[in-house]
PDB file of C-alpha atoms in Angstrom:
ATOM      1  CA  UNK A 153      16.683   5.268  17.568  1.00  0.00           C
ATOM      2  CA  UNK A 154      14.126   6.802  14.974  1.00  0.00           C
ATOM      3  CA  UNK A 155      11.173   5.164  13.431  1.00  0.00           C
ATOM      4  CA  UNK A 156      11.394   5.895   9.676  1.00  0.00           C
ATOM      5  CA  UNK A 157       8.848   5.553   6.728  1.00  0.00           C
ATOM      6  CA  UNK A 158      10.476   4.558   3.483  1.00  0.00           C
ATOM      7  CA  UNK A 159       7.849   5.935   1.083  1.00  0.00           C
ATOM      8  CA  UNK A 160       7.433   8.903  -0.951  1.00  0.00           C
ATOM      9  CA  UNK A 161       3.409   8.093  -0.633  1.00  0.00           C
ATOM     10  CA  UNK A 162       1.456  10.887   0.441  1.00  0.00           C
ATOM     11  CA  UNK A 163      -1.003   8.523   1.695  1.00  0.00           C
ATOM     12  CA  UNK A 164       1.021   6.135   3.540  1.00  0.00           C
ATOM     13  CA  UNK A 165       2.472   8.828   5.599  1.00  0.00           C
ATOM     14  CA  UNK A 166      -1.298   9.969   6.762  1.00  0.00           C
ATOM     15  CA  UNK A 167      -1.924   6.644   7.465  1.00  0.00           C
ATOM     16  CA  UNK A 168       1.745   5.847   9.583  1.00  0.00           C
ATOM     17  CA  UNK A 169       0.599   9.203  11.565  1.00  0.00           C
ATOM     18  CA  UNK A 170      -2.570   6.671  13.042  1.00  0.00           C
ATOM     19  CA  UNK A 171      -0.190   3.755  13.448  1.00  0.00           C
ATOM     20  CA  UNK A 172       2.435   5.587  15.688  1.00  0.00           C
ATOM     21  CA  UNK A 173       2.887   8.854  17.716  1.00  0.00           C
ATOM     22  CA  UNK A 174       6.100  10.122  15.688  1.00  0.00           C
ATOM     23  CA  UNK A 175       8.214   8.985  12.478  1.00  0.00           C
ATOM     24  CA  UNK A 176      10.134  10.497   9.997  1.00  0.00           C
ATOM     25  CA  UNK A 177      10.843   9.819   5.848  1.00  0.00           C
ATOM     26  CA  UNK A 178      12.992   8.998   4.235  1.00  0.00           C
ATOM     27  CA  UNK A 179      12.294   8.079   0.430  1.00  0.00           C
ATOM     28  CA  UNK A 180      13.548   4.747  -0.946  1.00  0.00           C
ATOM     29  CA  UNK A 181      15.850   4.369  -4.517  1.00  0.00           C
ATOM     30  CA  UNK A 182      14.924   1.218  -5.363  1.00  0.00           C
ATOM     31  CA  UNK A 183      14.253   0.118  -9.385  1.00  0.00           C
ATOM     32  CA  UNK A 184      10.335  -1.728  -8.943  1.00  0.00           C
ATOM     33  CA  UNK A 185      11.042  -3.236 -12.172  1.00  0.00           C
ATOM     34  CA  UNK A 186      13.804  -5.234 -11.779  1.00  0.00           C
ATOM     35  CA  UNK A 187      12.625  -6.586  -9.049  1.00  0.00           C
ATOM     36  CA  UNK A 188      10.178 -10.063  -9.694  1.00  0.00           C
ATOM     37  CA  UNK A 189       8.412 -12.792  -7.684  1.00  0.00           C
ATOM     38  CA  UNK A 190       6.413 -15.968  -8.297  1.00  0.00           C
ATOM     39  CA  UNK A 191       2.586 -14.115  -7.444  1.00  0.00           C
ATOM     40  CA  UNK A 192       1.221 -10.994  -6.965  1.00  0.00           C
ATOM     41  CA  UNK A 193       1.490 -11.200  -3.025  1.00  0.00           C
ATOM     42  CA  UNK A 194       4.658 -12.478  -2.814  1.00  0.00           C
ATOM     43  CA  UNK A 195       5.985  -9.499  -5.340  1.00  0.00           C
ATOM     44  CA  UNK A 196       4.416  -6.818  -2.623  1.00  0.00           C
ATOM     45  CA  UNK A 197       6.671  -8.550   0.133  1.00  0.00           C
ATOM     46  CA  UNK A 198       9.410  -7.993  -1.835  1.00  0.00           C
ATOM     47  CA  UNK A 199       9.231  -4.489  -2.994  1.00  0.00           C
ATOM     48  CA  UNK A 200       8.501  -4.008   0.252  1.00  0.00           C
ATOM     49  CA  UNK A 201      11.613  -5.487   1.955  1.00  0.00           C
ATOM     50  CA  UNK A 202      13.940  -4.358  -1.015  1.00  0.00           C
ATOM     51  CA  UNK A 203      12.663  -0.238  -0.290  1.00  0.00           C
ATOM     52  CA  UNK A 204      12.905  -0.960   3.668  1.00  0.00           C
ATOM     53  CA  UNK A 205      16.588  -2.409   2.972  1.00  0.00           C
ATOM     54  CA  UNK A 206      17.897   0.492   0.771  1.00  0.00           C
ATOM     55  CA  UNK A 207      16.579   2.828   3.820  1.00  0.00           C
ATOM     56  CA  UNK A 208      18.155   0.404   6.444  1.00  0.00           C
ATOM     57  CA  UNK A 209      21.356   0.616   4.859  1.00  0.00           C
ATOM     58  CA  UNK A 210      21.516   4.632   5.583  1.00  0.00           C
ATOM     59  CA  UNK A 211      19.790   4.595   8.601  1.00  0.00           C
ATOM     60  CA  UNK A 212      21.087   1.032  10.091  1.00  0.00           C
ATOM     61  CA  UNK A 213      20.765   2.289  13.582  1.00  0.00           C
ATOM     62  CA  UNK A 214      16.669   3.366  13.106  1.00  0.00           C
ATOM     63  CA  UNK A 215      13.633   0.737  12.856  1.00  0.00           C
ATOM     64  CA  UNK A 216      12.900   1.359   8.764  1.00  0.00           C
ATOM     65  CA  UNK A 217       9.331   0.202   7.533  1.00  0.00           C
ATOM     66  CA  UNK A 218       9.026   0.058   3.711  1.00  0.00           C
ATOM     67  CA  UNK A 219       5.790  -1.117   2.506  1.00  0.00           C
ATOM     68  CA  UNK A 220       4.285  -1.780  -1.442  1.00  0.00           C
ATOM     69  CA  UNK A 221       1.517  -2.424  -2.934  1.00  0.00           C
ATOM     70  CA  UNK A 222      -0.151  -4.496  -5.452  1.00  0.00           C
ATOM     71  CA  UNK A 223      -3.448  -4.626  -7.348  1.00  0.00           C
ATOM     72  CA  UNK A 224      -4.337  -8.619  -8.599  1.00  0.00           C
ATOM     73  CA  UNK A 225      -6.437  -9.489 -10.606  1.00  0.00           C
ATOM     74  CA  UNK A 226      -6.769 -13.086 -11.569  1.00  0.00           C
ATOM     75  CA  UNK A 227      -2.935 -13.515 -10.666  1.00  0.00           C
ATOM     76  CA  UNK A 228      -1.901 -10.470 -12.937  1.00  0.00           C
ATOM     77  CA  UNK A 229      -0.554  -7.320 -10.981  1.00  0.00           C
ATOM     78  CA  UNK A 230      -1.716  -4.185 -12.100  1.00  0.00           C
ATOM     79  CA  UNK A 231       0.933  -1.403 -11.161  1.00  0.00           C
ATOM     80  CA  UNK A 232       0.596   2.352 -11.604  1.00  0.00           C
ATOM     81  CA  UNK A 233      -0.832   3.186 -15.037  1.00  0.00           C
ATOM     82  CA  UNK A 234       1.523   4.250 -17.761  1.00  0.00           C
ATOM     83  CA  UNK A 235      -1.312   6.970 -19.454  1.00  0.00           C
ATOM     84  CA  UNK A 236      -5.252   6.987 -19.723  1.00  0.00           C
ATOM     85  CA  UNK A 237      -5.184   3.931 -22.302  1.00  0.00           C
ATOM     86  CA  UNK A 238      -3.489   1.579 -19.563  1.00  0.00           C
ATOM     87  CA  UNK A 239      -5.945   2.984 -17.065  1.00  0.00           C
ATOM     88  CA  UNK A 240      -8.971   2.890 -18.704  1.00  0.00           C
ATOM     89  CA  UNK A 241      -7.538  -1.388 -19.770  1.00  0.00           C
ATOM     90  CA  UNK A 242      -6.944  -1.619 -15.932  1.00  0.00           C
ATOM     91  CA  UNK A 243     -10.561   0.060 -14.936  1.00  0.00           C
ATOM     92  CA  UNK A 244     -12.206  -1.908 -17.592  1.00  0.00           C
ATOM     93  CA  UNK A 245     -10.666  -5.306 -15.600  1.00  0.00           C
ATOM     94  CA  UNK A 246     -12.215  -4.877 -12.120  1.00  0.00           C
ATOM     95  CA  UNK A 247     -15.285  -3.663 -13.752  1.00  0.00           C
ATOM     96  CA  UNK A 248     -18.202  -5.672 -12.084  1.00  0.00           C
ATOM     97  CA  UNK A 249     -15.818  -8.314 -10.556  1.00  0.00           C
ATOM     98  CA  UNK A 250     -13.443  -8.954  -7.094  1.00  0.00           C
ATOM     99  CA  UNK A 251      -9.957  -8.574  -7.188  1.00  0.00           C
ATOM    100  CA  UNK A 252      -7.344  -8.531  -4.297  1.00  0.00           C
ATOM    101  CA  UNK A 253      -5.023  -5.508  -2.949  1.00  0.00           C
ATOM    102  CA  UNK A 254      -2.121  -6.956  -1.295  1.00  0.00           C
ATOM    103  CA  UNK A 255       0.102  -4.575   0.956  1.00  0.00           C
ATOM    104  CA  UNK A 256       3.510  -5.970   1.653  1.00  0.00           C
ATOM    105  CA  UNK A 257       5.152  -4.586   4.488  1.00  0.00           C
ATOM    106  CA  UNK A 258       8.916  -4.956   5.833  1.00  0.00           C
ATOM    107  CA  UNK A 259      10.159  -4.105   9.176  1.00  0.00           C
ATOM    108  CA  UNK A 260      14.048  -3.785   9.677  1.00  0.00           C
ATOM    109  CA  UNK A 261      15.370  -2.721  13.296  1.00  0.00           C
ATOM    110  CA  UNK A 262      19.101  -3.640  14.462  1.00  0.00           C
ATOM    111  CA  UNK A 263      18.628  -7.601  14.840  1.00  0.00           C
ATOM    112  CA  UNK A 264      15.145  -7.624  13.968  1.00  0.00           C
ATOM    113  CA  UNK A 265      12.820  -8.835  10.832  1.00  0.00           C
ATOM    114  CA  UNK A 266       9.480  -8.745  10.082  1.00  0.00           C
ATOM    115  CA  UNK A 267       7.783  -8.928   6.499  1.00  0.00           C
ATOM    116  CA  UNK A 268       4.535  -9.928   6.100  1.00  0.00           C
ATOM    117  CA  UNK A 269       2.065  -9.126   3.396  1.00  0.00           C
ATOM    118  CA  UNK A 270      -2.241  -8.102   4.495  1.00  0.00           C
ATOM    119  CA  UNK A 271      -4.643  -8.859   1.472  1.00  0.00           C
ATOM    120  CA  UNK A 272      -7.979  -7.167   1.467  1.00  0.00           C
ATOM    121  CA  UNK A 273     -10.577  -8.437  -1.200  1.00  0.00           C
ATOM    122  CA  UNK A 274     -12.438  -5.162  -3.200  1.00  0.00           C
ATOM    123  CA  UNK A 275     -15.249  -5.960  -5.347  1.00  0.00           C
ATOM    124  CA  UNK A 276     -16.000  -3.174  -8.152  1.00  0.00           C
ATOM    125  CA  UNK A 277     -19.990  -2.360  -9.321  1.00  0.00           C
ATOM    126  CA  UNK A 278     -19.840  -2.559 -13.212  1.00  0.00           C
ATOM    127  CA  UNK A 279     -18.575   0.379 -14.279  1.00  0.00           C
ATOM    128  CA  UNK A 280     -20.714   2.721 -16.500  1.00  0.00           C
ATOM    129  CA  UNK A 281     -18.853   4.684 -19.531  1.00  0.00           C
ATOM    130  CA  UNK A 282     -19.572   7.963 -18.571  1.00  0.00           C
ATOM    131  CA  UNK A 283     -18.115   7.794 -14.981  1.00  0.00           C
ATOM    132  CA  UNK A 284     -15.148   5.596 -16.140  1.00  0.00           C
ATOM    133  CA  UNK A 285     -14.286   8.571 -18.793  1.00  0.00           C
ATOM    134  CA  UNK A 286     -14.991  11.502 -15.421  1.00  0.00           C
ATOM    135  CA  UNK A 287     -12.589   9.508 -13.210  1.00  0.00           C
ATOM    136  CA  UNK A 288     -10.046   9.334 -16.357  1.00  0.00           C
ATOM    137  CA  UNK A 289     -10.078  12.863 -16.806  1.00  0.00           C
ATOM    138  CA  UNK A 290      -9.379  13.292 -13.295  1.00  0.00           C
ATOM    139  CA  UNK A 291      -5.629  13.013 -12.243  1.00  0.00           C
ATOM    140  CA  UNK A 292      -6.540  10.646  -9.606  1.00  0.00           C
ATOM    141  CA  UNK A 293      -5.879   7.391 -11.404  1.00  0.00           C
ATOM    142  CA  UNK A 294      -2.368   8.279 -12.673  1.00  0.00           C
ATOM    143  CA  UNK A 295      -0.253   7.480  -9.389  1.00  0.00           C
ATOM    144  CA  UNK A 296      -2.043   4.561  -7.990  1.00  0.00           C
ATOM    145  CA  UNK A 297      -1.730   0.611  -8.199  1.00  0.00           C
ATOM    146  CA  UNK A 298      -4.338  -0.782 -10.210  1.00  0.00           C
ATOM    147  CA  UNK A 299      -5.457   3.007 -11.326  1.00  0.00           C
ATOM    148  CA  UNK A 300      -7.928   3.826  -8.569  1.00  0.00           C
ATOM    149  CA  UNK A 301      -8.043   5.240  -5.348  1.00  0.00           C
ATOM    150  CA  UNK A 302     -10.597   4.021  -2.852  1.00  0.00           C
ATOM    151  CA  UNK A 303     -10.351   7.175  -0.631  1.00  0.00           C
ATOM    152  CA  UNK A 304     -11.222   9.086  -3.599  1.00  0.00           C
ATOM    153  CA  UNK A 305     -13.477   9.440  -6.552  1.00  0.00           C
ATOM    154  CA  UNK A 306     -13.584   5.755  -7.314  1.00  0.00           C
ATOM    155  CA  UNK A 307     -14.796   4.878  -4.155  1.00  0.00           C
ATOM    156  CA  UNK A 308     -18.211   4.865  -5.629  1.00  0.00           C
ATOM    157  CA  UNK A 309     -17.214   2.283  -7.915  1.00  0.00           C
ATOM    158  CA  UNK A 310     -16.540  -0.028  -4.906  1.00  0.00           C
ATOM    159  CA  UNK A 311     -19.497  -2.625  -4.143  1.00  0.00           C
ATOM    160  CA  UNK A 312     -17.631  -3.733  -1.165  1.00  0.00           C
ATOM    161  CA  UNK A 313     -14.665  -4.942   0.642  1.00  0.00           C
ATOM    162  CA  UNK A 314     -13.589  -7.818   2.440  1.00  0.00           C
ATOM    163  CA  UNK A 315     -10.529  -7.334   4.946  1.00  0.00           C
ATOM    164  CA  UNK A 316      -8.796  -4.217   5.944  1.00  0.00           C
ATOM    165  CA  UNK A 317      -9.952  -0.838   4.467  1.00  0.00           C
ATOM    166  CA  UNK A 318      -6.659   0.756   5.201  1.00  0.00           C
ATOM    167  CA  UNK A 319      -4.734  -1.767   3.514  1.00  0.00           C
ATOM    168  CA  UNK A 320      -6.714  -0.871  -0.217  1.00  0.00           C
ATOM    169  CA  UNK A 321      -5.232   2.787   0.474  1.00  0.00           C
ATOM    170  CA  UNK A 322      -1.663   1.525   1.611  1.00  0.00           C
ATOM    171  CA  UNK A 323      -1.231   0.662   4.716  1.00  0.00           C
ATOM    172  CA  UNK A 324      -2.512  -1.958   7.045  1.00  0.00           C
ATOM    173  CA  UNK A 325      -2.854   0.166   9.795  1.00  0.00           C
ATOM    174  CA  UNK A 326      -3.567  -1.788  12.755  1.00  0.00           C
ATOM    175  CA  UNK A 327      -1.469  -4.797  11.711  1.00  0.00           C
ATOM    176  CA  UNK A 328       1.948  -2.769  11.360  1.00  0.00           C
ATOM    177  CA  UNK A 329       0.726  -0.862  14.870  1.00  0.00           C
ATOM    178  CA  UNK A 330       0.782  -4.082  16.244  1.00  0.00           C
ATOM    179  CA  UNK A 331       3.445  -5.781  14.618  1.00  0.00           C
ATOM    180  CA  UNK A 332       5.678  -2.789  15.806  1.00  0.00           C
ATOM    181  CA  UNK A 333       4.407  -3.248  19.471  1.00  0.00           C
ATOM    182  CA  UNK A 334       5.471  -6.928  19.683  1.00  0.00           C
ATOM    183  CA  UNK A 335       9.356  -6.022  18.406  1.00  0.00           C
ATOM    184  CA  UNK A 336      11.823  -5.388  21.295  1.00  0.00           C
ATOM    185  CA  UNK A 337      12.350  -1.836  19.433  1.00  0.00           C
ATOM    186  CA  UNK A 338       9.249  -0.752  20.422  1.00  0.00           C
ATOM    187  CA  UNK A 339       9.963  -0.081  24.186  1.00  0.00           C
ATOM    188  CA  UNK A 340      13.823   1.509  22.803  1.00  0.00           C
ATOM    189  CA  UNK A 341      11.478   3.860  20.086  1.00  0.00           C
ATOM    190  CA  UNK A 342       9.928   5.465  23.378  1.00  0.00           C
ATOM    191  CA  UNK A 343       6.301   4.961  22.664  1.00  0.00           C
ATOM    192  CA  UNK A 344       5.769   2.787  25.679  1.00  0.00           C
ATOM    193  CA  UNK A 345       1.987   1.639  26.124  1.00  0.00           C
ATOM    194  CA  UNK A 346       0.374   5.014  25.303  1.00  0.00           C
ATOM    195  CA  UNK A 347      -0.283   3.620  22.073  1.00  0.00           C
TER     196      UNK A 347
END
């Protein structure tokens, strides 16, 4: 039995490396946007669970965990940006206001299920033109939810945070290391209580 990490996120895979001693990938198929839910939070748990399932189902004897996430804003998800236009609209909506990153994460194992979803509130500084048009000319905003990444050159446009830094950048950390511990996989994966 394997621990696998159904994302083709560069970032959640540094961030899976703190949660667990050893894991492989093992990228997902799934179509995002046929896939719908009744809020923003909810919608993470199931992208989550519907990437960790298409895994699952070619690796049904490994513990899969597929995670997504969401930017809200007032109840509206903000995805990955579709050029600078959508990014700067998406920017230009967090500007000087809070707004919620919800990671939903699913955990499949042979007869076991967990899916839960961590929120972490970020509150943005107003943003000033000329370092809203810098970060757009970077290519930093293109492949992220919401069109910023806090470990990079946005995080000066972050006043603060409430709830789990990790989390913002894609993966709760300690909550799927402990999730993971409380599963009867855990002893089965071989990482015992070194972790």
């Amino acid at each position: 039995m394997k621990l696998i990490l159904a994302s083709a996120s560069p970032r959640r895979r540094e961030l899976m490396a703190l949660a667990v001693p050893a894991y492989e990938v093992c990228v997902s198929q799934v179509d995002e946007s046929a896939l719908t839910a009744p809020d923003p939070a909810a919608l993470a748990q199931v992208l989550a669970r519907a990437k960790c399932a298409a895994v699952a189902s070619l690796r049904p004897e490994d513990v899969v965990v597929g995670c997504d996430t969401v930017v809200d804003v007032d109840g509206q998800v903000l995805g990955k940006p579709r050029d600078k236009h959508d990014a700067r609209r998406m920017l230009l909506s967090l500007s000087g206001r809070t707004h919620k990153v919800h990671t939903g994460v699913c955990i499949l194992a042979p007869g076991e299920e967990q899916l839960f979803c961590t929120t972490t509130e970020v509150e943005f500084w107003p943003l000033e033109p000329q370092e809203l048009e810098k970060y757009l000319a970077s290519e930093e905003p293109y492949d992220k939810a919401g069109a910023y990444g806090i470990q990079g050159g946005a995080a000066k446009f972050v006043r603060g945070i409430r709830g789990c830094y990790f989390n913002v950048v894609g993966l709760p950390v300690s909550q799927v290391h402990w999730v993971l511990r409380q599963m009867k996989c855990w002893q089965t994966l071989g990482f015992g209580e070194e972790c």
